[in-house]
Amino acid sequence: MAMAPSVQRPRFNPSNSSCVSDVRPLHHDVPSLCNSDSSPLHFRFQSLVSCPADVPLELFEAAVSQLIHHPEYNSTLILRSETISDSDTTIPTSAPCLEGYCPVRNVHRKLLPRRPGRDLGLEQHCTLYAFETGEFAGLPSMLVLTPLIPEGESLPYYHPTVSHLAFRFIPPNITTTSDSASAQPALRIEVIPLPGTSTDPNSRLYRTALALLDTLHRYLWGALTHYQKRVQHDVLIPRELYQDIYLKMRERHKGIVNTWRETTDPLKHVFEDIGIATFLILFWKDTFAASADQVDVKELGDSRWTSWPRPSGGFLDLGCGNGLLTHILSAEGYSGYGIDLRARTSWAHYPDSSQAVLKVHALDPTQLLSPDSSNDEEKSFWEPGVFLIGNHADELTPWLPVLATLTGASGYLSIPCCAWMFDERFTRSSAASGFDFSDNEFLDAATGVVSCETEDEAAFISSLGMGAEGTHKSQYSAYRIWLARLSRWLGWKIECDTLRIPSTRNWAIVGRERLPGNQSIFVDRARRIVEDVVRRGAFKTRAPEGKGHDGAS
């Protein structure tokens, strides 16, 4: 069955399946699901809501696979699901036997709550059914969710109060009326409510069914148009590992919300920095580990990860602002410094150990080539093997790969926000008139000779993990592409990820591996950048502010 996609997704146009006065050619005449004659149980599903299906049935399984494996997209109370088993031969007895259908696949999953202290986890069977006979026999056309409620317990709040919930795709020829030729294919949600559960259009169950139907309609359209995710998450750190460690980190540091001293929103900034710290801890473990062994978080308990691998020279958080990220990493046993032009109110309220590593300091990258230009304190920032952090570092953002190259750093993490070049705001015209990073010079690992290769522009942009945002349409996208070219031009292997933090500026570029070949070529390029900025004389280091400029924190 072929169907050409429209320019945009068709309007989601739901109707109450139980409302006869609202009948349009959407198969309201198709009976609700009921048990087969072979089943000892007697039940009938109740139809709640339906809408037109603007896609072929062949896409149904791909769409509901998203529902099965990513329940967190439909509820903020769910962290994720873990698959216990996935079989097309073993169907559980709790899956209903339905007239006219045969089960073809069952996924046994466990729903994990986002707040384990408040909600319990729940196991669930997700059973796919196909028509037994007819034109669509064998094609999955229905998904039934069956919660497995332990004896004596009730359903958690995030789960609808039903014993079964079905997503049905009803093809156009499955009807009992004479005008079947005019009927559209339809999507319908049917349920078996628990006793006492209201199903009227104002009920929570009906609203949940409506939201789920909208999600399925969207997933089907995405499958038809080969939808590309807006961004790519979990490229460098597995989602499950990150989420499990993040939950432990959040429990340790969530109290900062109640003692927040800044005027900014604590819910955003505290949980954002907990997320970045979690990413760094796992990223460092993977980067500096002697082996690629995964962490068994179930064995961690509440122990701290003091034995995990980390950068030998500690970390340096450039433009650390409120100092929270530096404080969290320090509290978790990681050595390093956070520097900024002025001390923030929060600094004085952190423990002494954190206050000692927060420094008022104005970094001047143009002085890196000047001998004896730094004092003893500044030299302590640049220990061999230091790892640089730039979280919304603004003017210092483009300097991270330059500094990392010139100082022999072990790597860097940059989460860009405001678009800056080395001594001016980033614009497309200013980028075009500056250093040309698009010549794509590579080093031959065997000979150390620089050679030029033609590069596919689209392939390079795609490798940055920006998803549908990876175009030149926005200045921010163009800036990230420029940063990536700069990093590679300076000899860093490009790795990118979109962090799971509450910020719209959550795309990160990291450097931890050098490109092969003669490293002096890359160092020379970094020196050329510094020399060019010094020659222009436009870079002005802002003076430290406040009484902490003498180095006290």
CSV table of N, CA and C in Angstrom, one decimal, residues 250-352:
chain,number,residue,atom,x,y,z
A,250,ARG,N,21.6,13.3,42.0
A,250,ARG,CA,20.5,14.3,42.4
A,250,ARG,C,20.1,14.1,43.8
A,251,GLU,N,20.0,12.9,44.3
A,251,GLU,CA,19.7,12.7,45.7
A,251,GLU,C,20.8,13.4,46.7
A,252,ARG,N,22.0,13.3,46.2
A,252,ARG,CA,23.1,13.9,47.1
A,252,ARG,C,23.1,15.4,47.1
A,253,HIS,N,22.7,16.0,46.0
A,253,HIS,CA,22.9,17.5,45.9
A,253,HIS,C,21.6,18.3,45.7
A,254,LYS,N,20.5,17.6,45.7
A,254,LYS,CA,19.2,18.4,45.5
A,254,LYS,C,18.9,19.4,46.6
A,255,GLY,N,19.5,19.2,47.8
A,255,GLY,CA,19.3,20.1,48.9
A,255,GLY,C,19.8,21.5,48.6
A,256,ILE,N,20.7,21.7,47.6
A,256,ILE,CA,21.2,23.0,47.2
A,256,ILE,C,20.0,23.9,46.7
A,257,VAL,N,19.0,23.3,46.2
A,257,VAL,CA,17.8,24.1,45.7
A,257,VAL,C,17.3,24.9,46.9
A,258,ASN,N,17.2,24.3,48.1
A,258,ASN,CA,16.6,25.0,49.2
A,258,ASN,C,17.5,26.1,49.8
A,259,THR,N,18.8,26.0,49.5
A,259,THR,CA,19.8,27.0,50.1
A,259,THR,C,20.4,27.9,49.0
A,260,TRP,N,19.7,28.0,47.8
A,260,TRP,CA,20.2,28.8,46.7
A,260,TRP,C,20.4,30.2,47.0
A,261,ARG,N,21.5,30.8,46.7
A,261,ARG,CA,21.8,32.2,47.1
A,261,ARG,C,21.8,33.2,45.9
A,262,GLU,N,21.7,32.6,44.7
A,262,GLU,CA,21.6,33.5,43.6
A,262,GLU,C,20.2,33.9,43.3
A,263,THR,N,20.1,34.9,42.4
A,263,THR,CA,18.7,35.4,42.0
A,263,THR,C,18.2,34.5,40.8
A,264,THR,N,19.0,33.7,40.3
A,264,THR,CA,18.6,32.8,39.1
A,264,THR,C,17.7,31.7,39.6
A,265,ASP,N,17.1,31.0,38.7
A,265,ASP,CA,16.2,29.9,39.0
A,265,ASP,C,17.0,28.7,39.5
A,266,PRO,N,16.8,28.3,40.8
A,266,PRO,CA,17.6,27.1,41.3
A,266,PRO,C,17.2,25.8,40.6
A,267,LEU,N,15.9,25.6,40.3
A,267,LEU,CA,15.5,24.3,39.7
A,267,LEU,C,16.2,24.1,38.4
A,268,LYS,N,16.5,25.2,37.6
A,268,LYS,CA,17.2,25.0,36.4
A,268,LYS,C,18.7,24.8,36.6
A,269,HIS,N,19.3,25.7,37.4
A,269,HIS,CA,20.8,25.7,37.5
A,269,HIS,C,21.3,24.6,38.3
A,270,VAL,N,20.6,24.2,39.4
A,270,VAL,CA,21.1,23.1,40.2
A,270,VAL,C,21.1,21.8,39.4
A,271,PHE,N,19.9,21.5,38.8
A,271,PHE,CA,19.8,20.2,38.2
A,271,PHE,C,20.6,20.2,36.8
A,272,GLU,N,20.8,21.3,36.2
A,272,GLU,CA,21.6,21.4,35.0
A,272,GLU,C,23.0,21.0,35.4
A,273,ASP,N,23.6,21.6,36.4
A,273,ASP,CA,25.0,21.3,36.8
A,273,ASP,C,25.1,19.9,37.4
A,274,ILE,N,24.1,19.4,38.0
A,274,ILE,CA,24.2,18.0,38.5
A,274,ILE,C,24.3,17.1,37.2
A,275,GLY,N,23.5,17.4,36.2
A,275,GLY,CA,23.6,16.7,34.9
A,275,GLY,C,24.9,16.7,34.3
A,276,ILE,N,25.5,17.9,34.2
A,276,ILE,CA,26.8,18.1,33.6
A,276,ILE,C,27.9,17.3,34.4
A,277,ALA,N,27.8,17.4,35.7
A,277,ALA,CA,28.8,16.7,36.5
A,277,ALA,C,28.7,15.2,36.3
A,278,THR,N,27.4,14.7,36.2
A,278,THR,CA,27.2,13.3,36.0
A,278,THR,C,27.8,12.9,34.7
A,279,PHE,N,27.6,13.7,33.6
A,279,PHE,CA,28.2,13.4,32.3
A,279,PHE,C,29.7,13.3,32.4
A,280,LEU,N,30.3,14.3,33.1
A,280,LEU,CA,31.8,14.4,33.1
A,280,LEU,C,32.3,13.2,33.9
A,281,ILE,N,31.7,12.8,35.0
A,281,ILE,CA,32.2,11.7,35.8
A,281,ILE,C,32.3,10.4,35.0
A,282,LEU,N,31.2,10.2,34.2
A,282,LEU,CA,31.1,9.0,33.4
A,282,LEU,C,32.0,9.1,32.2
A,283,PHE,N,32.1,10.3,31.6
A,283,PHE,CA,32.9,10.6,30.4
A,283,PHE,C,34.4,10.4,30.8
A,284,TRP,N,34.8,10.9,32.0
A,284,TRP,CA,36.2,10.7,32.4
A,284,TRP,C,36.5,9.2,32.7
A,285,LYS,N,35.5,8.5,33.3
A,285,LYS,CA,35.8,7.1,33.6
A,285,LYS,C,36.0,6.4,32.3
A,286,ASP,N,35.2,6.7,31.2
A,286,ASP,CA,35.4,6.0,29.9
A,286,ASP,C,36.7,6.4,29.2
A,287,THR,N,37.0,7.7,29.4
A,287,THR,CA,38.2,8.2,28.6
A,287,THR,C,39.5,7.8,29.3
A,288,PHE,N,39.6,7.8,30.6
A,288,PHE,CA,40.8,7.5,31.2
A,288,PHE,C,40.9,6.1,31.8
A,289,ALA,N,39.9,5.3,31.6
A,289,ALA,CA,40.0,3.9,32.1
A,289,ALA,C,41.0,3.1,31.4
A,290,ALA,N,41.6,2.1,32.1
A,290,ALA,CA,42.5,1.2,31.5
A,290,ALA,C,41.8,0.1,30.7
A,291,SER,N,40.5,-0.1,31.0
A,291,SER,CA,39.7,-1.0,30.2
A,291,SER,C,38.4,-0.4,29.9
A,292,ALA,N,37.6,-1.0,29.1
A,292,ALA,CA,36.2,-0.5,28.7
A,292,ALA,C,35.1,-1.1,29.5
A,293,ASP,N,35.5,-1.6,30.7
A,293,ASP,CA,34.5,-2.3,31.5
A,293,ASP,C,33.4,-1.3,31.9
A,294,GLN,N,32.1,-1.7,31.8
A,294,GLN,CA,31.0,-0.9,32.2
A,294,GLN,C,30.8,-1.0,33.7
A,295,VAL,N,30.2,0.1,34.2
A,295,VAL,CA,29.9,0.1,35.6
A,295,VAL,C,28.6,-0.6,35.9
A,296,ASP,N,28.6,-1.4,37.0
A,296,ASP,CA,27.4,-2.1,37.5
A,296,ASP,C,26.9,-1.2,38.6
A,297,VAL,N,25.9,-0.3,38.2
A,297,VAL,CA,25.5,0.7,39.1
A,297,VAL,C,24.7,0.0,40.3
A,298,LYS,N,24.2,-1.2,40.0
A,298,LYS,CA,23.4,-1.9,41.1
A,298,LYS,C,24.3,-2.2,42.3
A,299,GLU,N,25.6,-2.2,42.0
A,299,GLU,CA,26.6,-2.6,43.1
A,299,GLU,C,27.2,-1.3,43.8
A,300,LEU,N,26.8,-0.2,43.3
A,300,LEU,CA,27.3,1.1,43.8
A,300,LEU,C,26.8,1.4,45.2
A,301,GLY,N,25.5,1.2,45.4
A,301,GLY,CA,24.9,1.6,46.6
A,301,GLY,C,25.0,3.1,46.7
A,302,ASP,N,25.4,3.6,47.9
A,302,ASP,CA,25.6,5.0,48.1
A,302,ASP,C,27.1,5.4,48.2
A,303,SER,N,27.9,4.5,47.8
A,303,SER,CA,29.4,4.8,47.8
A,303,SER,C,29.8,5.8,46.8
A,304,ARG,N,30.8,6.6,47.1
A,304,ARG,CA,31.3,7.6,46.1
A,304,ARG,C,32.2,6.9,45.2
A,305,TRP,N,32.4,7.5,44.0
A,305,TRP,CA,33.2,6.9,43.0
A,305,TRP,C,34.7,7.4,43.0
A,306,THR,N,35.3,7.4,44.2
A,306,THR,CA,36.6,7.9,44.4
A,306,THR,C,37.7,7.2,43.6
A,307,SER,N,37.4,5.9,43.3
A,307,SER,CA,38.4,5.1,42.6
A,307,SER,C,38.2,5.2,41.1
A,308,TRP,N,37.3,5.9,40.6
A,308,TRP,CA,37.1,5.9,39.1
A,308,TRP,C,38.1,6.7,38.5
A,309,PRO,N,38.5,6.4,37.2
A,309,PRO,CA,39.5,7.1,36.5
A,309,PRO,C,39.1,8.6,36.3
A,310,ARG,N,40.1,9.5,36.2
A,310,ARG,CA,39.9,10.9,36.1
A,310,ARG,C,41.1,11.5,35.4
A,311,PRO,N,41.0,12.8,35.0
A,311,PRO,CA,42.2,13.4,34.4
A,311,PRO,C,43.3,13.6,35.4
A,312,SER,N,44.5,13.3,35.0
A,312,SER,CA,45.6,13.3,35.9
A,312,SER,C,45.9,14.7,36.4
A,313,GLY,N,45.6,15.7,35.5
A,313,GLY,CA,45.9,17.1,35.9
A,313,GLY,C,44.7,17.8,36.5
A,314,GLY,N,43.7,17.1,36.9
A,314,GLY,CA,42.5,17.7,37.4
A,314,GLY,C,41.7,18.4,36.3
A,315,PHE,N,40.7,19.2,36.7
A,315,PHE,CA,39.9,20.0,35.8
A,315,PHE,C,40.1,21.5,36.0
A,316,LEU,N,39.8,22.3,35.0
A,316,LEU,CA,39.8,23.7,35.1
A,316,LEU,C,38.5,24.2,34.4
A,317,ASP,N,37.6,24.7,35.2
A,317,ASP,CA,36.3,25.2,34.8
A,317,ASP,C,36.4,26.7,34.5
A,318,LEU,N,36.4,27.0,33.2
A,318,LEU,CA,36.7,28.4,32.7
A,318,LEU,C,35.4,29.2,32.7
A,319,GLY,N,35.4,30.3,33.4
A,319,GLY,CA,34.1,31.1,33.5
A,319,GLY,C,33.1,30.3,34.4
A,320,CYS,N,33.4,30.0,35.6
A,320,CYS,CA,32.6,29.0,36.4
A,320,CYS,C,31.4,29.6,36.9
A,321,GLY,N,31.2,31.0,36.9
A,321,GLY,CA,30.0,31.6,37.3
A,321,GLY,C,29.7,31.4,38.8
A,322,ASN,N,28.5,30.8,39.0
A,322,ASN,CA,28.1,30.5,40.4
A,322,ASN,C,29.0,29.4,41.1
A,323,GLY,N,29.8,28.8,40.4
A,323,GLY,CA,30.7,27.8,40.9
A,323,GLY,C,30.1,26.5,41.3
A,324,LEU,N,28.8,26.3,40.9
A,324,LEU,CA,28.2,25.1,41.4
A,324,LEU,C,28.8,23.8,40.8
A,325,LEU,N,29.1,23.8,39.5
A,325,LEU,CA,29.7,22.7,38.9
A,325,LEU,C,31.0,22.3,39.5
A,326,THR,N,31.8,23.3,39.8
A,326,THR,CA,33.1,23.1,40.5
A,326,THR,C,32.9,22.5,41.8
A,327,HIS,N,31.9,23.1,42.6
A,327,HIS,CA,31.6,22.6,43.9
A,327,HIS,C,31.1,21.1,43.9
A,328,ILE,N,30.2,20.7,42.9
A,328,ILE,CA,29.7,19.4,42.9
A,328,ILE,C,30.9,18.4,42.6
A,329,LEU,N,31.7,18.7,41.6
A,329,LEU,CA,32.8,17.8,41.3
A,329,LEU,C,33.8,17.7,42.4
A,330,SER,N,34.1,18.9,43.1
A,330,SER,CA,35.0,18.8,44.3
A,330,SER,C,34.4,18.0,45.4
A,331,ALA,N,33.0,18.1,45.6
A,331,ALA,CA,32.4,17.3,46.7
A,331,ALA,C,32.4,15.8,46.3
A,332,GLU,N,32.5,15.5,45.1
A,332,GLU,CA,32.5,14.1,44.7
A,332,GLU,C,33.9,13.5,44.6
A,333,GLY,N,34.9,14.4,45.0
A,333,GLY,CA,36.3,13.9,45.1
A,333,GLY,C,37.2,14.1,43.9
A,334,TYR,N,36.7,15.0,43.1
A,334,TYR,CA,37.5,15.3,41.9
A,334,TYR,C,38.3,16.6,42.1
A,335,SER,N,39.6,16.6,41.8
A,335,SER,CA,40.4,17.8,42.0
A,335,SER,C,40.4,18.7,40.8
A,336,GLY,N,40.4,20.0,41.1
A,336,GLY,CA,40.4,21.0,40.0
A,336,GLY,C,40.1,22.4,40.5
A,337,TYR,N,39.9,23.3,39.6
A,337,TYR,CA,39.7,24.7,39.9
A,337,TYR,C,38.5,25.2,39.1
A,338,GLY,N,37.8,26.2,39.6
A,338,GLY,CA,36.9,27.0,38.8
A,338,GLY,C,37.3,28.5,38.9
A,339,ILE,N,37.4,29.1,37.8
A,339,ILE,CA,37.9,30.5,37.7
A,339,ILE,C,36.9,31.4,37.1
A,340,ASP,N,36.8,32.6,37.6
A,340,ASP,CA,35.8,33.6,37.0
A,340,ASP,C,36.3,35.0,37.3
A,341,LEU,N,35.7,36.0,36.6
A,341,LEU,CA,36.2,37.4,36.8
A,341,LEU,C,35.8,37.9,38.2
A,342,ARG,N,34.7,37.4,38.8
A,342,ARG,CA,34.3,37.9,40.1
A,342,ARG,C,33.7,36.7,40.9
A,343,ALA,N,33.8,36.9,42.2
A,343,ALA,CA,33.2,35.9,43.1
A,343,ALA,C,31.7,36.1,43.1
A,344,ARG,N,30.9,35.0,43.2
A,344,ARG,CA,29.5,35.1,43.3
A,344,ARG,C,29.0,34.9,44.7
A,345,THR,N,27.8,35.3,45.0
A,345,THR,CA,27.3,35.1,46.3
A,345,THR,C,27.4,33.7,46.9
A,346,SER,N,27.1,32.8,46.0
A,346,SER,CA,27.1,31.3,46.4
A,346,SER,C,28.5,30.9,46.9
A,347,TRP,N,29.5,31.4,46.4
A,347,TRP,CA,30.9,30.9,46.7
A,347,TRP,C,31.1,30.8,48.2
A,348,ALA,N,30.7,31.9,48.9
A,348,ALA,CA,31.0,32.0,50.4
A,348,ALA,C,30.1,31.0,51.2
A,349,HIS,N,29.1,30.4,50.5
A,349,HIS,CA,28.2,29.5,51.3
A,349,HIS,C,28.5,28.0,50.9
A,350,TYR,N,29.5,27.7,50.1
A,350,TYR,CA,29.9,26.4,49.9
A,350,TYR,C,30.9,25.9,51.0
A,351,PRO,N,31.1,24.6,51.1
A,351,PRO,CA,32.1,24.2,52.1
A,351,PRO,C,33.5,24.8,51.9
A,352,ASP,N,34.3,24.8,52.9
A,352,ASP,CA,35.7,25.4,52.8
A,352,ASP,C,36.4,24.7,51.6
